[in-house]
Amino acid sequence: MLNLLDTNIFIYARGRAHKYREACRKIIEFLENPRNDLNVDSEVLQELLYVYTYRGQRKIGIKLVEDIQVLLPTPIQITGEVIAKACELMRKYDSLVPRDAVHAAVTIVEDLEGIVSTDKVFDSVEEIKRIDPIDFVKERIQGQ
């Protein structure tokens, strides 16, 4: 089954030393495997453009998104159904911010296995499964 990649996977993969950096880098490398079971939604791409532009690294953000589009050329689109589900989730979970609600809604509406993310807020959303990047690498990449 398909899993959604959260924005933080790409940010940690490019970032400074951190407990998640190596796992996130391995996940990005795994995207080159034609048997990978991963995708992003269009909100992840927008969020990456926003974050890097906000940090004063606009060119880096553009290049990153272009590179992702080569590896994952058909991101999951945000539909009216997804937005309606995101609103429903935000009513139910006070800790869920809009972008995370959209990612959670995509996971539900598209009937995905889960979301690969470092963000523990997804653990509180009972309708979805959060997969820790370190666990994903151990179980899906190294376990092959």
mmCIF file with all atom_site columns, C-alpha atoms in Angstrom:
data_model
loop_
_atom_site.group_PDB
_atom_site.id
_atom_site.type_symbol
_atom_site.label_atom_id
_atom_site.label_alt_id
_atom_site.label_comp_id
_atom_site.label_asym_id
_atom_site.label_entity_id
_atom_site.label_seq_id
_atom_site.pdbx_PDB_ins_code
_atom_site.Cartn_x
_atom_site.Cartn_y
_atom_site.Cartn_z
_atom_site.occupancy
_atom_site.B_iso_or_equiv
_atom_site.pdbx_formal_charge
_atom_site.auth_seq_id
_atom_site.auth_comp_id
_atom_site.auth_asym_id
_atom_site.auth_atom_id
_atom_site.pdbx_PDB_model_num
ATOM 1   C CA . MET A 1 1   ? 0.000   0.000  0.000   1.00 0.00 ? 1   MET A CA 1
ATOM 2   C CA . LEU A 1 2   ? 1.020   3.567  -0.622  1.00 0.00 ? 2   LEU A CA 1
ATOM 3   C CA . ASN A 1 3   ? 2.373   5.815  2.136   1.00 0.00 ? 3   ASN A CA 1
ATOM 4   C CA . LEU A 1 4   ? 2.462   9.602  2.218   1.00 0.00 ? 4   LEU A CA 1
ATOM 5   C CA . LEU A 1 5   ? 5.753   11.390 2.903   1.00 0.00 ? 5   LEU A CA 1
ATOM 6   C CA . ASP A 1 6   ? 5.491   14.378 5.209   1.00 0.00 ? 6   ASP A CA 1
ATOM 7   C CA . THR A 1 7   ? 7.357   17.607 4.514   1.00 0.00 ? 7   THR A CA 1
ATOM 8   C CA . ASN A 1 8   ? 9.732   17.045 7.426   1.00 0.00 ? 8   ASN A CA 1
ATOM 9   C CA . ILE A 1 9   ? 11.302  14.022 5.691   1.00 0.00 ? 9   ILE A CA 1
ATOM 10  C CA . PHE A 1 10  ? 12.799  16.309 3.050   1.00 0.00 ? 10  PHE A CA 1
ATOM 11  C CA . ILE A 1 11  ? 13.762  19.017 5.539   1.00 0.00 ? 11  ILE A CA 1
ATOM 12  C CA . TYR A 1 12  ? 15.575  16.603 7.876   1.00 0.00 ? 12  TYR A CA 1
ATOM 13  C CA . ALA A 1 13  ? 17.314  14.911 4.928   1.00 0.00 ? 13  ALA A CA 1
ATOM 14  C CA . ARG A 1 14  ? 18.827  18.268 3.903   1.00 0.00 ? 14  ARG A CA 1
ATOM 15  C CA . GLY A 1 15  ? 19.375  19.589 7.404   1.00 0.00 ? 15  GLY A CA 1
ATOM 16  C CA . ARG A 1 16  ? 22.003  19.532 10.089  1.00 0.00 ? 16  ARG A CA 1
ATOM 17  C CA . ALA A 1 17  ? 22.964  16.467 12.112  1.00 0.00 ? 17  ALA A CA 1
ATOM 18  C CA . HIS A 1 18  ? 19.862  15.105 13.815  1.00 0.00 ? 18  HIS A CA 1
ATOM 19  C CA . LYS A 1 19  ? 18.626  11.697 14.937  1.00 0.00 ? 19  LYS A CA 1
ATOM 20  C CA . TYR A 1 20  ? 16.337  11.580 11.866  1.00 0.00 ? 20  TYR A CA 1
ATOM 21  C CA . ARG A 1 21  ? 18.729  12.898 9.207   1.00 0.00 ? 21  ARG A CA 1
ATOM 22  C CA . GLU A 1 22  ? 20.214  9.565  8.110   1.00 0.00 ? 22  GLU A CA 1
ATOM 23  C CA . ALA A 1 23  ? 16.863  7.761  8.001   1.00 0.00 ? 23  ALA A CA 1
ATOM 24  C CA . CYS A 1 24  ? 15.324  10.600 5.994   1.00 0.00 ? 24  CYS A CA 1
ATOM 25  C CA . ARG A 1 25  ? 18.235  10.529 3.544   1.00 0.00 ? 25  ARG A CA 1
ATOM 26  C CA . LYS A 1 26  ? 17.763  6.785  3.056   1.00 0.00 ? 26  LYS A CA 1
ATOM 27  C CA . ILE A 1 27  ? 14.064  7.334  2.377   1.00 0.00 ? 27  ILE A CA 1
ATOM 28  C CA . ILE A 1 28  ? 14.901  9.930  -0.299  1.00 0.00 ? 28  ILE A CA 1
ATOM 29  C CA . GLU A 1 29  ? 17.382  7.486  -1.889  1.00 0.00 ? 29  GLU A CA 1
ATOM 30  C CA . PHE A 1 30  ? 14.664  4.794  -1.787  1.00 0.00 ? 30  PHE A CA 1
ATOM 31  C CA . LEU A 1 31  ? 12.474  6.981  -4.007  1.00 0.00 ? 31  LEU A CA 1
ATOM 32  C CA . GLU A 1 32  ? 14.721  5.970  -6.922  1.00 0.00 ? 32  GLU A CA 1
ATOM 33  C CA . ASN A 1 33  ? 13.614  2.351  -6.431  1.00 0.00 ? 33  ASN A CA 1
ATOM 34  C CA . PRO A 1 34  ? 10.747  1.666  -8.859  1.00 0.00 ? 34  PRO A CA 1
ATOM 35  C CA . ARG A 1 35  ? 9.139   -0.530 -6.179  1.00 0.00 ? 35  ARG A CA 1
ATOM 36  C CA . ASN A 1 36  ? 8.923   2.284  -3.637  1.00 0.00 ? 36  ASN A CA 1
ATOM 37  C CA . ASP A 1 37  ? 5.510   2.670  -2.015  1.00 0.00 ? 37  ASP A CA 1
ATOM 38  C CA . LEU A 1 38  ? 5.730   6.398  -1.346  1.00 0.00 ? 38  LEU A CA 1
ATOM 39  C CA . ASN A 1 39  ? 4.279   9.631  -2.650  1.00 0.00 ? 39  ASN A CA 1
ATOM 40  C CA . VAL A 1 40  ? 3.717   13.234 -1.613  1.00 0.00 ? 40  VAL A CA 1
ATOM 41  C CA . ASP A 1 41  ? 0.679   15.439 -1.855  1.00 0.00 ? 41  ASP A CA 1
ATOM 42  C CA . SER A 1 42  ? 0.733   18.828 -3.555  1.00 0.00 ? 42  SER A CA 1
ATOM 43  C CA . GLU A 1 43  ? 0.605   20.499 -0.123  1.00 0.00 ? 43  GLU A CA 1
ATOM 44  C CA . VAL A 1 44  ? 4.029   19.003 0.734   1.00 0.00 ? 44  VAL A CA 1
ATOM 45  C CA . LEU A 1 45  ? 5.492   20.650 -2.362  1.00 0.00 ? 45  LEU A CA 1
ATOM 46  C CA . GLN A 1 46  ? 3.879   24.000 -1.536  1.00 0.00 ? 46  GLN A CA 1
ATOM 47  C CA . GLU A 1 47  ? 5.059   23.742 2.066   1.00 0.00 ? 47  GLU A CA 1
ATOM 48  C CA . LEU A 1 48  ? 8.652   23.100 0.977   1.00 0.00 ? 48  LEU A CA 1
ATOM 49  C CA . LEU A 1 49  ? 8.569   26.130 -1.317  1.00 0.00 ? 49  LEU A CA 1
ATOM 50  C CA . TYR A 1 50  ? 7.176   28.219 1.536   1.00 0.00 ? 50  TYR A CA 1
ATOM 51  C CA . VAL A 1 51  ? 9.663   27.020 4.187   1.00 0.00 ? 51  VAL A CA 1
ATOM 52  C CA . TYR A 1 52  ? 12.745  27.557 2.050   1.00 0.00 ? 52  TYR A CA 1
ATOM 53  C CA . THR A 1 53  ? 11.526  30.926 0.748   1.00 0.00 ? 53  THR A CA 1
ATOM 54  C CA . TYR A 1 54  ? 10.768  32.026 4.324   1.00 0.00 ? 54  TYR A CA 1
ATOM 55  C CA . ARG A 1 55  ? 14.309  30.989 5.336   1.00 0.00 ? 55  ARG A CA 1
ATOM 56  C CA . GLY A 1 56  ? 15.781  33.094 2.532   1.00 0.00 ? 56  GLY A CA 1
ATOM 57  C CA . GLN A 1 57  ? 16.693  29.975 0.530   1.00 0.00 ? 57  GLN A CA 1
ATOM 58  C CA . ARG A 1 58  ? 14.219  30.334 -2.326  1.00 0.00 ? 58  ARG A CA 1
ATOM 59  C CA . LYS A 1 59  ? 16.482  28.778 -5.005  1.00 0.00 ? 59  LYS A CA 1
ATOM 60  C CA . ILE A 1 60  ? 17.153  25.757 -2.794  1.00 0.00 ? 60  ILE A CA 1
ATOM 61  C CA . GLY A 1 61  ? 13.417  25.266 -2.278  1.00 0.00 ? 61  GLY A CA 1
ATOM 62  C CA . ILE A 1 62  ? 12.677  25.483 -5.986  1.00 0.00 ? 62  ILE A CA 1
ATOM 63  C CA . LYS A 1 63  ? 15.441  22.984 -6.831  1.00 0.00 ? 63  LYS A CA 1
ATOM 64  C CA . LEU A 1 64  ? 14.280  20.597 -4.101  1.00 0.00 ? 64  LEU A CA 1
ATOM 65  C CA . VAL A 1 65  ? 10.684  20.630 -5.350  1.00 0.00 ? 65  VAL A CA 1
ATOM 66  C CA . GLU A 1 66  ? 11.844  20.142 -8.946  1.00 0.00 ? 66  GLU A CA 1
ATOM 67  C CA . ASP A 1 67  ? 13.981  17.168 -7.852  1.00 0.00 ? 67  ASP A CA 1
ATOM 68  C CA . ILE A 1 68  ? 11.035  15.648 -5.972  1.00 0.00 ? 68  ILE A CA 1
ATOM 69  C CA . GLN A 1 69  ? 8.842   16.021 -9.051  1.00 0.00 ? 69  GLN A CA 1
ATOM 70  C CA . VAL A 1 70  ? 11.341  13.969 -11.064 1.00 0.00 ? 70  VAL A CA 1
ATOM 71  C CA . LEU A 1 71  ? 11.181  11.159 -8.483  1.00 0.00 ? 71  LEU A CA 1
ATOM 72  C CA . LEU A 1 72  ? 7.456   11.485 -7.746  1.00 0.00 ? 72  LEU A CA 1
ATOM 73  C CA . PRO A 1 73  ? 5.919   12.968 -10.905 1.00 0.00 ? 73  PRO A CA 1
ATOM 74  C CA . THR A 1 74  ? 2.266   12.561 -9.890  1.00 0.00 ? 74  THR A CA 1
ATOM 75  C CA . PRO A 1 75  ? 1.736   14.047 -6.425  1.00 0.00 ? 75  PRO A CA 1
ATOM 76  C CA . ILE A 1 76  ? -1.634  13.442 -4.822  1.00 0.00 ? 76  ILE A CA 1
ATOM 77  C CA . GLN A 1 77  ? -3.868  16.435 -5.475  1.00 0.00 ? 77  GLN A CA 1
ATOM 78  C CA . ILE A 1 78  ? -5.771  18.318 -2.799  1.00 0.00 ? 78  ILE A CA 1
ATOM 79  C CA . THR A 1 79  ? -9.459  18.047 -3.664  1.00 0.00 ? 79  THR A CA 1
ATOM 80  C CA . GLY A 1 80  ? -12.619 19.478 -2.171  1.00 0.00 ? 80  GLY A CA 1
ATOM 81  C CA . GLU A 1 81  ? -13.203 16.118 -0.501  1.00 0.00 ? 81  GLU A CA 1
ATOM 82  C CA . VAL A 1 82  ? -9.764  16.331 1.135   1.00 0.00 ? 82  VAL A CA 1
ATOM 83  C CA . ILE A 1 83  ? -10.440 19.867 2.401   1.00 0.00 ? 83  ILE A CA 1
ATOM 84  C CA . ALA A 1 84  ? -13.822 18.807 3.804   1.00 0.00 ? 84  ALA A CA 1
ATOM 85  C CA . LYS A 1 85  ? -12.147 15.902 5.626   1.00 0.00 ? 85  LYS A CA 1
ATOM 86  C CA . ALA A 1 86  ? -9.391  18.244 6.901   1.00 0.00 ? 86  ALA A CA 1
ATOM 87  C CA . CYS A 1 87  ? -12.059 20.543 8.374   1.00 0.00 ? 87  CYS A CA 1
ATOM 88  C CA . GLU A 1 88  ? -13.727 17.565 10.032  1.00 0.00 ? 88  GLU A CA 1
ATOM 89  C CA . LEU A 1 89  ? -10.394 16.473 11.527  1.00 0.00 ? 89  LEU A CA 1
ATOM 90  C CA . MET A 1 90  ? -9.646  19.991 12.785  1.00 0.00 ? 90  MET A CA 1
ATOM 91  C CA . ARG A 1 91  ? -13.004 20.048 14.571  1.00 0.00 ? 91  ARG A CA 1
ATOM 92  C CA . LYS A 1 92  ? -12.184 16.729 16.222  1.00 0.00 ? 92  LYS A CA 1
ATOM 93  C CA . TYR A 1 93  ? -8.481  17.308 17.039  1.00 0.00 ? 93  TYR A CA 1
ATOM 94  C CA . ASP A 1 94  ? -7.603  20.703 18.528  1.00 0.00 ? 94  ASP A CA 1
ATOM 95  C CA . SER A 1 95  ? -3.855  20.048 18.225  1.00 0.00 ? 95  SER A CA 1
ATOM 96  C CA . LEU A 1 96  ? -4.023  19.544 14.450  1.00 0.00 ? 96  LEU A CA 1
ATOM 97  C CA . VAL A 1 97  ? -2.833  22.570 12.453  1.00 0.00 ? 97  VAL A CA 1
ATOM 98  C CA . PRO A 1 98  ? -4.261  23.116 8.943   1.00 0.00 ? 98  PRO A CA 1
ATOM 99  C CA . ARG A 1 99  ? -1.345  21.684 6.943   1.00 0.00 ? 99  ARG A CA 1
ATOM 100 C CA . ASP A 1 100 ? -1.193  18.558 9.090   1.00 0.00 ? 100 ASP A CA 1
ATOM 101 C CA . ALA A 1 101 ? -4.972  18.218 8.842   1.00 0.00 ? 101 ALA A CA 1
ATOM 102 C CA . VAL A 1 102 ? -4.667  18.282 5.046   1.00 0.00 ? 102 VAL A CA 1
ATOM 103 C CA . HIS A 1 103 ? -1.972  15.568 5.085   1.00 0.00 ? 103 HIS A CA 1
ATOM 104 C CA . ALA A 1 104 ? -4.066  13.444 7.461   1.00 0.00 ? 104 ALA A CA 1
ATOM 105 C CA . ALA A 1 105 ? -7.118  13.963 5.260   1.00 0.00 ? 105 ALA A CA 1
ATOM 106 C CA . VAL A 1 106 ? -5.190  12.867 2.154   1.00 0.00 ? 106 VAL A CA 1
ATOM 107 C CA . THR A 1 107 ? -4.158  9.716  4.007   1.00 0.00 ? 107 THR A CA 1
ATOM 108 C CA . ILE A 1 108 ? -7.800  8.951  4.827   1.00 0.00 ? 108 ILE A CA 1
ATOM 109 C CA . VAL A 1 109 ? -9.466  9.981  1.546   1.00 0.00 ? 109 VAL A CA 1
ATOM 110 C CA . GLU A 1 110 ? -6.868  8.196  -0.610  1.00 0.00 ? 110 GLU A CA 1
ATOM 111 C CA . ASP A 1 111 ? -6.980  5.124  1.683   1.00 0.00 ? 111 ASP A CA 1
ATOM 112 C CA . LEU A 1 112 ? -3.217  5.165  2.221   1.00 0.00 ? 112 LEU A CA 1
ATOM 113 C CA . GLU A 1 113 ? -1.436  2.854  4.632   1.00 0.00 ? 113 GLU A CA 1
ATOM 114 C CA . GLY A 1 114 ? -0.045  5.779  6.614   1.00 0.00 ? 114 GLY A CA 1
ATOM 115 C CA . ILE A 1 115 ? 2.106   8.881  6.714   1.00 0.00 ? 115 ILE A CA 1
ATOM 116 C CA . VAL A 1 116 ? 5.879   8.687  7.138   1.00 0.00 ? 116 VAL A CA 1
ATOM 117 C CA . SER A 1 117 ? 6.613   11.562 9.492   1.00 0.00 ? 117 SER A CA 1
ATOM 118 C CA . THR A 1 118 ? 8.637   12.658 12.484  1.00 0.00 ? 118 THR A CA 1
ATOM 119 C CA . ASP A 1 119 ? 5.636   14.683 13.672  1.00 0.00 ? 119 ASP A CA 1
ATOM 120 C CA . LYS A 1 120 ? 4.043   12.932 16.637  1.00 0.00 ? 120 LYS A CA 1
ATOM 121 C CA . VAL A 1 121 ? 0.844   14.997 16.315  1.00 0.00 ? 121 VAL A CA 1
ATOM 122 C CA . PHE A 1 122 ? -0.268  12.367 13.799  1.00 0.00 ? 122 PHE A CA 1
ATOM 123 C CA . ASP A 1 123 ? -0.214  9.758  16.586  1.00 0.00 ? 123 ASP A CA 1
ATOM 124 C CA . SER A 1 124 ? -3.244  11.479 18.099  1.00 0.00 ? 124 SER A CA 1
ATOM 125 C CA . VAL A 1 125 ? -5.287  11.087 14.899  1.00 0.00 ? 125 VAL A CA 1
ATOM 126 C CA . GLU A 1 126 ? -6.898  7.702  15.397  1.00 0.00 ? 126 GLU A CA 1
ATOM 127 C CA . GLU A 1 127 ? -8.019  7.442  11.754  1.00 0.00 ? 127 GLU A CA 1
ATOM 128 C CA . ILE A 1 128 ? -4.446  7.240  10.420  1.00 0.00 ? 128 ILE A CA 1
ATOM 129 C CA . LYS A 1 129 ? -1.148  5.521  11.126  1.00 0.00 ? 129 LYS A CA 1
ATOM 130 C CA . ARG A 1 130 ? 2.068   7.509  11.563  1.00 0.00 ? 130 ARG A CA 1
ATOM 131 C CA . ILE A 1 131 ? 5.184   5.628  10.543  1.00 0.00 ? 131 ILE A CA 1
ATOM 132 C CA . ASP A 1 132 ? 8.390   6.854  12.141  1.00 0.00 ? 132 ASP A CA 1
ATOM 133 C CA . PRO A 1 133 ? 11.124  7.338  9.486   1.00 0.00 ? 133 PRO A CA 1
ATOM 134 C CA . ILE A 1 134 ? 13.615  5.220  11.443  1.00 0.00 ? 134 ILE A CA 1
ATOM 135 C CA . ASP A 1 135 ? 11.084  2.374  11.630  1.00 0.00 ? 135 ASP A CA 1
ATOM 136 C CA . PHE A 1 136 ? 10.268  2.748  7.923   1.00 0.00 ? 136 PHE A CA 1
ATOM 137 C CA . VAL A 1 137 ? 13.949  2.357  7.028   1.00 0.00 ? 137 VAL A CA 1
ATOM 138 C CA . LYS A 1 138 ? 14.359  -0.704 9.266   1.00 0.00 ? 138 LYS A CA 1
ATOM 139 C CA . GLU A 1 139 ? 11.185  -2.437 8.098   1.00 0.00 ? 139 GLU A CA 1
ATOM 140 C CA . ARG A 1 140 ? 10.824  -1.409 4.447   1.00 0.00 ? 140 ARG A CA 1
ATOM 141 C CA . ILE A 1 141 ? 14.253  -0.517 3.142   1.00 0.00 ? 141 ILE A CA 1
ATOM 142 C CA . GLN A 1 142 ? 16.765  -2.581 5.100   1.00 0.00 ? 142 GLN A CA 1
ATOM 143 C CA . GLY A 1 143 ? 14.284  -5.441 5.474   1.00 0.00 ? 143 GLY A CA 1
ATOM 144 C CA . GLN A 1 144 ? 14.095  -6.047 1.715   1.00 0.00 ? 144 GLN A CA 1
#
